Amino acid sequence: MCGIVAYVGEKSVDSVLLVGLIRLEYRGYDSAGVAVIDGGEIEIRKQLGKIRDLEEELRLHPVSGNIGIGHTRWATHGEPSKINAHPHVDSHKKIAVVHNGIIENYHLLRHELQKLGHKFVSETDSEIIPHLIEEELKTASGMVEALKNTIPKLEGKFSFTVIYENEPDRIFFARNGSPLVYGKGKNESFLASDVSAVIPAAKEEFRLDNGQWGWVTKNELHVFDENGKEVDHSLEEIKMNAMELDKGGFEHYMLKEIYEQPDVIRRIISNRIDGSTILFPEMALPLDYQGRVTRIIITSAGTSWHAGIIGKLYFEKYVKIATEVDISSEFRYRNPIAEGDSMVIAISQSGETADTLAGIHEAKSKFCRVLSFVNNVNSTIARESDAFISLMGGVEIGVASTKAYTAQLLNLLLYSMYLSSIKWLSTPEERSELITEIRALPEKIETVLKGADQIKEWAKELKDAKDFIFLGRHFNHPTALEGALKLKEISYVHASGYAGGEFKHGPIALISSEVPTVCIAPQTEIYPKMVSNIEEVKARKGRIVSIYTEGDTKVPEMSEFSFAIPKTIDVLTPILTIIPLQLFSYYMAVERGCEPDQPRNLAKSVTVE
Ligand code: G6P
């Protein structure tokens, strides 16, 4: 949440910052701003709204210079407003700061600073940083010493960058808990929450660790540890491709990412399957430990939590391991009992979700080993886990997760097969049967995508419905949860997902001709039970929208709207059934005039608890 970017070099800083902020907009987009040293003085431009609003502000009131900082905000302390937008400044507007994270002791610090005569204009926690630095500068020899003295006073998670009028060639920074990366280009230096903000200009990167702070000029980087000792830093080549950040001709990233799913699945297959052998070359956990694991606890949030519920079904089916799944924000507070050889699996697209990270800390404090499934392998979660598995989904920009979800499902399934082979629970023949079905998935997803126009029509017909119910069972119970979440997230339509069996215990009371029910009813082991659910809705004159398996005639006959997916085995159905529901939420958002890539109040990477 919140994205920060900073630049010092030879280019015109306003345009560099704007490009970076557009790339970081997925981290928050309720207001944005920049601070630039222009003619020896700090100039600030801020705007409520999206980066395009800031761009307009800069067009009307231009700034020029070669050094500056920028911010895109997801409000935590203080409503979205121009005043609360970053950058924030000290009393004399000589120091400007952009901040990502939360300063937990800001009330106390603010009170102390007020007693010393500091006046605050915003309601944010962030504004205390420039004022604290200002106070420290009264006795320090310069900004480096002032920063060193300021950081220990801040409690919470943060990364921030600072420019200072009196030292106009340097950007100062600190990281503790929120991501920050340094990027090096030709005669230019960048700092940003995410490397996507600095490519293709930056060619090399250095990922800062918690507790590190320092300063950059256009050609130098100096990093210090918590004790003020300068640390070595070796730069690494940036591997991200700028092409991945384009919309590739699609109107929205979300649609592009939905359509990328066949290729994502192909990539996972070609990297992870060799004959009947499943490969996880990046796996850092010893084989004998993995063979010994007797219990798995999965912790994740949002869409990743839904993937985790399906992961539990895979582990129990193929590895016969008792598996629990917990929402990350609940896991850490429930005092989880870790006994024997328990392994904690954290699932996260971004690898930065604060709740999931806190769950990892909890697990480690109980001496559990942590394996994470992450899309961003350079993320904090990947680094803080004992081992990670790369989802191989490619960069996901749309706030609503789509391709990362199906990548999570396939990687969880493959890892359950991998564990089953380590534990001698499956034969190569059994694995081969499953692999044959997995290999057919990309084409089947393509078949589903060819039906997008049919889903678009549904959205036209159903766009005014105010409530939806989603029903699914077994492997597709999480599909119902995920389908409902997608609709809420980007179309702002109320939707609730239920296990089909729970329907009669309450939700059935909601059925009316006003409330469409989306029934996920592929031909699996529990198909007859889903048919009973559909009958129950029909008997109460509810509108039925269904996802069924091609060749089935019963379900489409009972439905007002129905969509066929190709035949597959039960465990793979959730990878196919979710795709029409992703498309449905997308087209509903478009029909309702919502912005699918940037839903209100949400952020892609939730770095606050
Ligand atoms: C946010 C996003 C969701 C995502 C969740 C977990 O709420 O809007 O799309 O599923 O975070 O994110 P993670 O990166 O940990 O998978």
Coordinates of C-alpha atoms in Angstrom, one line a residue, residues 47-589:
Q47 CA -3.5 16.0 -6.2
L48 CA -6.4 14.1 -4.9
G49 CA -7.2 11.2 -7.2
K50 CA -5.2 9.2 -9.7
I51 CA -1.8 9.8 -11.2
R52 CA -3.5 11.3 -14.3
D53 CA -4.8 14.0 -12.0
L54 CA -1.3 14.7 -10.7
E55 CA -0.1 14.8 -14.3
E56 CA -2.7 17.5 -15.1
E57 CA -1.6 19.4 -12.1
L58 CA 2.0 19.3 -13.3
R59 CA 0.9 20.4 -16.7
L60 CA -0.8 23.4 -15.2
H61 CA 1.9 24.1 -12.7
P62 CA 5.2 22.7 -14.0
V63 CA 8.3 22.0 -12.0
S64 CA 11.8 21.3 -13.3
G65 CA 14.8 19.7 -11.8
N66 CA 16.9 16.5 -11.7
I67 CA 16.2 15.3 -8.3
G68 CA 12.8 14.5 -6.6
I69 CA 10.6 12.0 -4.8
G70 CA 7.0 10.9 -5.6
H71 CA 4.2 9.0 -3.9
T72 CA 0.9 7.3 -4.7
R73 CA -1.3 6.8 -1.6
W74 CA -3.6 4.3 -0.1
A75 CA -4.9 6.1 2.9
T76 CA -4.3 4.6 6.4
H77 CA -4.2 7.6 8.7
G78 CA -6.3 10.5 7.5
E79 CA -8.9 10.5 4.7
P80 CA -7.8 10.8 1.1
S81 CA -7.3 14.5 0.5
K82 CA -4.8 16.9 -1.0
I83 CA -3.5 17.9 2.5
N84 CA -3.0 14.3 3.5
A85 CA -1.3 13.4 0.2
H86 CA 2.5 13.0 0.3
P87 CA 5.2 14.4 0.1
H88 CA 5.1 16.0 3.6
V89 CA 7.5 18.7 4.6
D90 CA 9.1 20.1 7.8
S91 CA 8.3 23.6 9.3
H92 CA 10.4 25.5 6.8
K93 CA 9.7 23.3 3.7
K94 CA 13.4 22.4 3.4
I95 CA 12.9 18.7 3.9
A96 CA 10.4 16.6 1.9
V97 CA 9.5 13.0 2.7
V98 CA 7.4 10.3 1.0
H99 CA 6.6 7.3 3.2
N100 CA 5.1 3.8 2.8
G101 CA 4.0 2.0 6.0
I102 CA 2.7 3.0 9.4
I103 CA 4.5 4.8 12.2
E104 CA 2.8 3.3 15.2
N105 CA 4.1 5.7 17.8
Y106 CA 3.2 8.8 15.8
H107 CA 0.7 10.1 18.3
L108 CA 3.4 10.3 21.0
L109 CA 6.0 11.8 18.6
R110 CA 3.6 14.3 17.3
H111 CA 2.7 15.4 20.8
E112 CA 6.4 15.8 21.7
L113 CA 7.1 17.7 18.5
Q114 CA 4.1 20.0 19.0
K115 CA 5.5 20.9 22.5
L116 CA 8.7 21.9 20.7
G117 CA 6.6 24.3 18.5
H118 CA 6.1 22.1 15.4
K119 CA 2.9 22.7 13.5
F120 CA 1.3 19.8 11.6
V121 CA -1.1 20.4 8.7
S122 CA -2.2 16.8 7.9
E123 CA -3.7 14.0 9.8
T124 CA -1.1 11.5 8.6
D125 CA 1.5 9.6 10.7
S126 CA 4.0 10.3 7.9
E127 CA 4.2 14.0 8.5
I128 CA 6.1 13.5 11.7
I129 CA 9.2 12.2 9.8
P130 CA 10.3 15.5 8.2
H131 CA 9.6 17.3 11.5
L132 CA 11.7 14.8 13.5
I133 CA 14.5 15.1 11.0
E134 CA 14.2 18.9 11.2
E135 CA 14.6 18.6 15.0
E136 CA 17.6 16.3 14.7
L137 CA 19.3 18.6 12.2
K138 CA 19.5 21.3 14.9
T139 CA 22.3 19.3 16.6
A140 CA 23.5 16.9 13.9
S141 CA 26.4 17.6 11.5
G142 CA 24.2 17.0 8.5
M143 CA 21.4 14.9 7.1
V144 CA 23.3 11.6 7.4
E145 CA 23.6 12.0 11.2
A146 CA 20.1 13.4 11.5
L147 CA 18.7 10.4 9.7
K148 CA 20.7 8.0 11.8
N149 CA 19.3 9.6 14.9
T150 CA 15.7 9.8 13.6
I151 CA 15.3 6.1 12.5
P152 CA 15.5 4.5 16.0
K153 CA 12.7 6.9 17.2
L154 CA 10.2 5.4 14.7
E155 CA 8.2 2.4 15.6
G156 CA 6.3 0.4 13.0
K157 CA 6.9 -0.6 9.4
F158 CA 8.2 1.9 6.9
S159 CA 10.2 2.8 4.0
F160 CA 10.8 6.4 3.1
T161 CA 12.9 8.7 1.0
V162 CA 13.9 12.2 1.7
I163 CA 15.2 15.2 -0.2
Y164 CA 16.8 18.2 1.6
E165 CA 17.3 21.6 0.1
N166 CA 20.7 22.1 1.7
E167 CA 22.0 18.8 0.2
P168 CA 20.5 19.0 -3.3
D169 CA 22.4 16.2 -4.9
R170 CA 21.4 13.4 -2.6
I171 CA 18.3 11.4 -1.8
F172 CA 18.2 9.8 1.7
F173 CA 16.3 6.7 2.5
A174 CA 15.4 4.1 5.1
R175 CA 13.7 0.8 5.1
N176 CA 12.2 -1.2 7.9
G177 CA 9.5 -3.7 6.9
S178 CA 8.1 -2.1 3.7
P179 CA 9.9 -2.8 0.4
L180 CA 12.5 -0.5 -1.1
V181 CA 14.8 -1.2 -4.0
Y182 CA 17.6 0.8 -5.5
G183 CA 18.0 0.9 -9.3
K184 CA 21.0 2.0 -11.2
G185 CA 20.9 3.5 -14.7
K186 CA 23.5 5.5 -16.6
N187 CA 24.3 8.5 -14.5
E188 CA 21.1 8.1 -12.6
S189 CA 19.8 6.5 -9.5
F190 CA 16.3 5.4 -8.5
L191 CA 14.7 4.2 -5.3
A192 CA 11.3 2.6 -5.5
S193 CA 8.8 0.3 -3.7
D194 CA 9.1 -2.0 -6.6
V195 CA 11.5 -2.5 -9.4
S196 CA 8.7 -2.2 -12.0
A197 CA 8.8 1.6 -11.4
V198 CA 12.4 2.0 -12.6
I199 CA 12.7 -0.2 -15.7
P200 CA 13.9 -0.1 -18.4
A201 CA 16.1 2.9 -17.4
A202 CA 17.6 1.1 -14.5
K203 CA 19.6 -1.9 -15.5
E204 CA 20.9 -3.1 -12.1
E205 CA 19.3 -3.3 -8.7
F206 CA 20.0 -3.7 -5.0
R207 CA 17.2 -4.8 -2.7
L208 CA 17.5 -3.1 0.6
D209 CA 17.0 -5.1 3.8
N210 CA 15.1 -4.2 6.9
G211 CA 17.2 -1.9 9.1
Q212 CA 19.2 -0.5 6.2
W213 CA 19.3 3.2 5.4
G214 CA 21.6 5.6 3.5
W215 CA 21.8 7.9 0.6
V216 CA 22.3 8.0 -3.2
T217 CA 23.6 10.4 -5.7
K218 CA 23.3 9.9 -9.4
N219 CA 26.3 7.7 -9.4
E220 CA 26.7 6.5 -5.8
L221 CA 24.9 4.3 -3.3
H222 CA 25.8 4.2 0.4
V223 CA 24.0 1.8 2.6
F224 CA 24.3 1.6 6.4
D225 CA 23.1 -0.9 9.0
E226 CA 21.2 -0.2 12.2
N227 CA 24.5 0.6 14.0
G228 CA 25.6 3.1 11.3
K229 CA 28.2 0.8 9.8
E230 CA 28.5 1.0 6.0
V231 CA 27.5 -2.3 4.4
D232 CA 28.7 -3.8 1.1
H233 CA 26.2 -3.9 -1.6
S234 CA 26.6 -5.7 -4.9
L235 CA 24.2 -4.8 -7.7
E236 CA 22.3 -7.5 -9.6
E237 CA 21.1 -7.3 -13.1
I238 CA 17.4 -6.5 -13.3
K239 CA 15.6 -9.4 -15.0
M240 CA 12.1 -7.9 -15.4
N241 CA 11.1 -7.2 -18.9
A242 CA 9.4 -3.8 -19.5
M243 CA 7.1 -5.5 -22.1
E244 CA 5.4 -7.4 -19.2
L245 CA 4.2 -4.1 -17.9
D246 CA 2.3 -3.2 -21.1
K247 CA -1.4 -3.9 -21.6
G248 CA -0.5 -5.7 -24.8
G249 CA -3.4 -4.3 -26.8
F250 CA -6.0 -5.2 -24.1
E251 CA -8.2 -2.5 -22.6
H252 CA -7.3 -3.4 -19.1
Y253 CA -4.5 -5.4 -17.3
M254 CA -7.1 -7.6 -15.7
L255 CA -8.4 -8.8 -19.1
K256 CA -4.9 -9.3 -20.4
E257 CA -4.0 -11.3 -17.4
I258 CA -7.1 -13.5 -17.7
Y259 CA -6.1 -14.2 -21.3
E260 CA -2.5 -15.0 -20.2
Q261 CA -3.6 -18.0 -18.2
P262 CA -3.0 -20.7 -20.9
D263 CA 0.6 -19.5 -21.3
V264 CA 1.1 -19.3 -17.5
I265 CA -0.1 -22.9 -17.2
R266 CA 2.2 -23.9 -20.2
R267 CA 5.1 -22.2 -18.5
I268 CA 4.5 -24.1 -15.2
I269 CA 4.2 -27.4 -17.0
S270 CA 7.3 -27.0 -19.0
N271 CA 9.4 -26.0 -16.0
R272 CA 7.9 -28.4 -13.4
I273 CA 7.1 -31.6 -15.3
D274 CA 9.7 -34.0 -16.8
G275 CA 8.1 -37.3 -17.8
S276 CA 6.4 -38.5 -14.6
T277 CA 8.8 -36.5 -12.4
I278 CA 7.7 -33.2 -10.8
L279 CA 10.5 -30.7 -10.4
F280 CA 11.0 -27.9 -7.9
P281 CA 14.6 -26.8 -8.6
E282 CA 14.3 -23.8 -6.3
M283 CA 13.3 -25.9 -3.3
A284 CA 15.6 -25.2 -0.4
L285 CA 14.0 -27.5 2.2
P286 CA 15.9 -30.8 2.7
L287 CA 14.1 -33.9 1.1
D288 CA 14.2 -35.8 4.4
Y289 CA 12.5 -33.0 6.2
Q290 CA 9.7 -32.8 3.5
G291 CA 9.3 -36.6 3.8
R292 CA 8.9 -36.3 7.5
V293 CA 6.2 -33.6 7.5
T294 CA 3.1 -34.8 9.3
R295 CA 1.0 -31.6 9.3
I296 CA 0.6 -28.7 7.0
I297 CA -0.8 -25.3 8.0
I298 CA -1.6 -22.9 5.1
T299 CA -1.8 -19.2 5.8
S300 CA -2.8 -16.7 3.2
A301 CA -5.2 -13.8 2.4
G302 CA -7.8 -12.9 -0.1
T303 CA -7.6 -14.8 -3.4
S304 CA -4.5 -16.6 -2.1
W305 CA -6.6 -17.9 0.8
H306 CA -9.1 -19.4 -1.6
A307 CA -6.2 -21.1 -3.4
G308 CA -5.1 -22.4 0.0
I309 CA -8.4 -24.1 0.7
I310 CA -8.0 -26.0 -2.5
G311 CA -4.4 -26.7 -1.6
K312 CA -5.7 -28.4 1.6
L313 CA -7.9 -30.7 -0.5
Y314 CA -4.9 -31.6 -2.7
F315 CA -2.6 -32.3 0.3
E316 CA -5.2 -34.4 2.0
K317 CA -6.0 -36.3 -1.2
Y318 CA -2.5 -37.0 -2.5
V319 CA -0.3 -36.8 0.5
K320 CA -2.7 -37.9 3.3
I321 CA -1.4 -35.1 5.5
A322 CA -3.7 -33.3 7.9
T323 CA -3.8 -29.8 6.6
E324 CA -5.3 -26.6 8.0
V325 CA -5.9 -23.4 6.2
D326 CA -6.1 -20.1 8.0
I327 CA -6.6 -16.5 6.9
S328 CA -3.3 -14.9 7.7
S329 CA -4.7 -12.1 9.9
E330 CA -6.5 -14.8 12.1
F331 CA -3.6 -17.3 12.1
R332 CA -1.2 -15.1 14.0
Y333 CA -3.7 -14.3 16.8
R334 CA -5.1 -17.8 17.3
N335 CA -2.0 -19.1 19.1
P336 CA -1.5 -21.9 16.6
I337 CA -0.2 -25.2 18.0
A338 CA 2.8 -26.4 16.2
E339 CA 3.7 -29.9 17.1
G340 CA 5.8 -32.7 15.5
D341 CA 6.9 -31.9 12.0
S342 CA 4.5 -29.2 11.1
M343 CA 5.2 -27.2 8.0
V344 CA 3.7 -23.8 7.4
I345 CA 2.9 -22.9 3.8
A346 CA 2.4 -19.2 3.1
I347 CA 0.7 -18.3 -0.2
S348 CA 1.1 -14.8 -1.6
Q349 CA 1.0 -13.4 -5.1
S350 CA 2.9 -10.2 -4.1
G351 CA 5.0 -11.7 -1.4
E352 CA 4.5 -8.5 0.6
T353 CA 1.1 -9.0 2.4
A354 CA 1.7 -7.8 5.9
D355 CA -0.7 -10.2 7.5
T356 CA 0.9 -13.2 5.8
L357 CA 4.3 -11.9 6.7
A358 CA 3.2 -11.6 10.4
G359 CA 1.9 -15.2 10.1
I360 CA 5.4 -16.3 9.0
H361 CA 7.0 -14.6 12.0
E362 CA 4.5 -16.4 14.2
A363 CA 5.3 -19.7 12.6
K364 CA 9.0 -19.2 13.0
S365 CA 8.6 -18.2 16.6
K366 CA 7.1 -21.7 17.1
F367 CA 10.1 -23.3 15.2
C368 CA 8.0 -24.3 12.2
R369 CA 9.7 -24.3 8.8
V370 CA 8.0 -22.0 6.3
L371 CA 7.6 -22.7 2.6
S372 CA 6.1 -19.9 0.6
F373 CA 4.4 -20.0 -2.7
V374 CA 5.1 -16.5 -4.2
N375 CA 4.8 -14.9 -7.6
N376 CA 7.4 -12.3 -6.7
V377 CA 10.5 -14.3 -5.8
N378 CA 12.4 -11.2 -4.7
S379 CA 9.7 -10.3 -2.2
T380 CA 10.0 -10.0 1.6
I381 CA 7.9 -13.2 2.1
A382 CA 10.2 -15.2 -0.2
R383 CA 13.2 -13.9 1.6
E384 CA 11.9 -14.5 5.1
S385 CA 10.7 -18.1 4.4
D386 CA 13.0 -21.1 4.7
A387 CA 12.2 -22.0 1.1
F388 CA 10.0 -20.7 -1.6
I389 CA 8.2 -22.0 -4.7
S390 CA 7.9 -19.6 -7.6
L391 CA 4.4 -19.4 -9.0
M392 CA 5.7 -18.4 -12.4
G393 CA 2.6 -16.3 -13.1
G394 CA 4.6 -13.4 -14.5
V395 CA 4.0 -9.8 -13.4
E396 CA 0.3 -9.3 -12.3
I397 CA -0.8 -5.7 -12.3
G398 CA -4.6 -5.8 -12.2
V399 CA -5.7 -5.4 -8.5
A400 CA -8.0 -8.4 -8.8
S401 CA -5.8 -11.5 -8.9
T402 CA -6.5 -13.8 -11.8
K403 CA -3.6 -15.6 -13.4
A404 CA -1.7 -15.8 -10.1
Y405 CA -4.7 -17.7 -8.7
T406 CA -4.6 -20.4 -11.3
A407 CA -0.8 -20.5 -11.0
Q408 CA -1.2 -21.1 -7.3
L409 CA -3.7 -23.9 -7.9
L410 CA -1.4 -25.7 -10.3
N411 CA 1.7 -25.3 -8.2
L412 CA -0.1 -26.5 -5.1
L413 CA -1.3 -29.6 -7.0
L414 CA 2.1 -30.3 -8.4
Y415 CA 3.7 -29.8 -5.0
S416 CA 1.2 -32.3 -3.5
M417 CA 2.2 -34.8 -6.2
Y418 CA 5.9 -34.1 -5.4
L419 CA 5.4 -34.7 -1.7
S420 CA 3.4 -37.9 -2.5
S421 CA 6.3 -39.2 -4.5
I422 CA 8.8 -38.4 -1.8
K423 CA 6.6 -40.2 0.7
W424 CA 6.1 -43.1 -1.7
L425 CA 2.4 -42.6 -1.8
S426 CA 2.1 -42.4 -5.6
T427 CA 3.5 -44.5 -8.4
P428 CA 4.9 -43.0 -11.6
E429 CA 1.9 -44.5 -13.4
E430 CA -0.6 -42.6 -11.2
R431 CA 1.4 -39.4 -11.6
S432 CA 1.5 -39.9 -15.4
E433 CA -2.3 -40.1 -15.5
L434 CA -2.7 -36.8 -13.7
I435 CA 0.1 -35.2 -15.8
T436 CA -1.7 -36.2 -19.0
E437 CA -4.7 -34.3 -17.8
I438 CA -2.6 -31.3 -16.7
R439 CA -1.0 -31.1 -20.1
A440 CA -4.4 -30.7 -21.7
L441 CA -5.3 -27.7 -19.5
P442 CA -3.9 -24.8 -21.6
E443 CA -6.0 -25.8 -24.6
K444 CA -9.0 -26.2 -22.4
I445 CA -8.6 -22.8 -20.9
E446 CA -8.3 -21.4 -24.5
T447 CA -11.6 -23.1 -25.3
V448 CA -13.2 -21.4 -22.2
L449 CA -11.8 -18.0 -23.3
K450 CA -13.3 -18.4 -26.7
G451 CA -16.7 -18.2 -25.0
A452 CA -16.0 -14.7 -23.6
D453 CA -18.7 -13.0 -25.7
Q454 CA -21.3 -15.2 -24.1
I455 CA -20.2 -14.0 -20.6
K456 CA -20.3 -10.4 -21.8
E457 CA -24.0 -10.9 -22.7
W458 CA -24.7 -12.2 -19.2
A459 CA -23.1 -9.1 -17.8
K460 CA -25.4 -6.9 -20.0
E461 CA -28.4 -8.8 -18.7
L462 CA -27.5 -9.0 -15.1
K463 CA -25.7 -5.7 -14.6
D464 CA -28.5 -4.2 -12.4
A465 CA -28.7 -7.1 -10.0
K466 CA -27.8 -5.9 -6.5
D467 CA -27.0 -9.3 -4.9
F468 CA -25.6 -12.6 -6.1
I469 CA -25.2 -15.9 -4.4
F470 CA -22.4 -18.3 -5.5
L471 CA -22.7 -22.0 -4.7
G472 CA -20.1 -24.7 -5.1
R473 CA -19.0 -27.9 -3.4
H474 CA -15.7 -29.7 -2.7
F475 CA -13.0 -28.5 -5.1
N476 CA -15.4 -25.8 -6.3
H477 CA -16.5 -24.4 -2.9
P478 CA -13.5 -22.1 -3.1
T479 CA -14.4 -21.3 -6.7
A480 CA -17.8 -20.0 -5.3
L481 CA -15.9 -17.9 -2.7
E482 CA -13.5 -16.6 -5.3
G483 CA -16.2 -15.8 -7.9
A484 CA -18.1 -13.8 -5.3
L485 CA -14.9 -12.0 -4.2
K486 CA -14.1 -11.0 -7.8
L487 CA -17.6 -9.6 -8.3
K488 CA -17.4 -7.6 -5.1
E489 CA -13.9 -6.3 -5.7
I490 CA -14.3 -4.8 -9.1
S491 CA -18.0 -4.4 -9.8
Y492 CA -19.1 -3.3 -6.3
V493 CA -22.0 -5.8 -6.4
H494 CA -22.7 -7.6 -3.2
A495 CA -22.0 -11.3 -3.6
S496 CA -21.6 -14.2 -1.2
G497 CA -20.1 -17.6 -1.8
Y498 CA -21.3 -20.7 0.1
A499 CA -20.7 -24.4 0.2
G500 CA -23.7 -25.9 -1.5
G501 CA -24.5 -28.0 1.5
E502 CA -24.7 -24.9 3.7
F503 CA -27.3 -23.3 1.4
K504 CA -30.2 -24.8 3.2
H505 CA -28.9 -23.6 6.6
G506 CA -29.6 -20.0 5.9
P507 CA -28.7 -18.5 2.5
I508 CA -31.7 -20.1 0.9
A509 CA -33.8 -17.5 2.6
L510 CA -32.3 -14.9 0.3
I511 CA -33.6 -16.6 -2.9
S512 CA -35.9 -14.5 -4.9
S513 CA -36.2 -13.4 -8.6
E514 CA -34.0 -10.4 -7.7
V515 CA -31.1 -12.5 -6.5
P516 CA -29.3 -14.5 -9.2
T517 CA -27.6 -17.7 -8.0
V518 CA -24.3 -18.7 -9.7
C519 CA -24.1 -22.5 -9.4
I520 CA -20.7 -24.1 -10.1
A521 CA -21.8 -27.6 -11.2
P522 CA -19.2 -29.4 -13.3
Q523 CA -19.5 -33.2 -13.5
T524 CA -17.5 -34.3 -10.5
E525 CA -18.1 -36.7 -7.8
I526 CA -20.5 -34.3 -6.1
Y527 CA -22.4 -33.3 -9.2
P528 CA -25.7 -34.9 -8.1
K529 CA -25.6 -32.7 -4.9
M530 CA -25.1 -29.6 -6.9
V531 CA -28.0 -30.5 -9.1
S532 CA -30.1 -30.7 -5.9
N533 CA -29.0 -27.2 -5.0
I534 CA -30.0 -26.0 -8.5
E535 CA -33.4 -27.7 -8.0
E536 CA -33.8 -25.9 -4.7
V537 CA -33.2 -22.5 -6.3
K538 CA -35.5 -23.3 -9.2
A539 CA -38.3 -24.4 -6.8
R540 CA -38.1 -20.9 -5.3
K541 CA -38.2 -19.1 -8.6
G542 CA -34.6 -17.9 -8.3
R543 CA -32.6 -17.0 -11.4
I544 CA -29.9 -19.6 -12.1
V545 CA -26.6 -18.9 -13.7
S546 CA -24.5 -22.1 -14.1
I547 CA -21.1 -23.4 -15.0
Y548 CA -21.4 -27.0 -16.2
T549 CA -19.4 -29.6 -18.1
E550 CA -19.8 -29.9 -21.9
G551 CA -22.2 -32.7 -22.8
D552 CA -24.3 -32.3 -19.7
T553 CA -27.9 -31.4 -20.6
K554 CA -29.5 -31.4 -17.2
V555 CA -27.8 -28.3 -15.7
P556 CA -28.2 -26.0 -18.7
E557 CA -31.9 -27.0 -19.0
M558 CA -32.5 -25.8 -15.5
S559 CA -30.6 -22.5 -15.9
E560 CA -31.4 -19.1 -17.3
F561 CA -27.7 -18.6 -18.2
S562 CA -25.2 -21.4 -18.5
F563 CA -21.6 -21.8 -19.7
A564 CA -19.9 -25.1 -20.6
I565 CA -16.3 -25.9 -19.6
P566 CA -14.4 -28.8 -21.2
K567 CA -14.3 -32.2 -19.4
T568 CA -11.5 -32.7 -17.0
I569 CA -10.8 -34.6 -13.8
D570 CA -12.2 -33.4 -10.5
V571 CA -9.0 -31.9 -9.1
L572 CA -8.5 -29.7 -12.2
T573 CA -12.1 -28.4 -12.4
P574 CA -11.4 -25.3 -10.3
I575 CA -8.7 -24.2 -12.8
L576 CA -11.4 -24.1 -15.5
T577 CA -14.5 -23.1 -13.6
I578 CA -13.0 -19.9 -12.2
I579 CA -12.2 -18.5 -15.7
P580 CA -15.8 -17.7 -16.8
L581 CA -16.3 -16.1 -13.3
Q582 CA -13.2 -13.9 -13.7
L583 CA -14.6 -12.8 -17.1
F584 CA -18.1 -12.3 -15.6
S585 CA -16.7 -9.9 -12.9
Y586 CA -14.6 -8.1 -15.5
Y587 CA -17.6 -7.5 -17.9
M588 CA -19.9 -6.6 -15.0
A589 CA -17.4 -4.0 -13.9

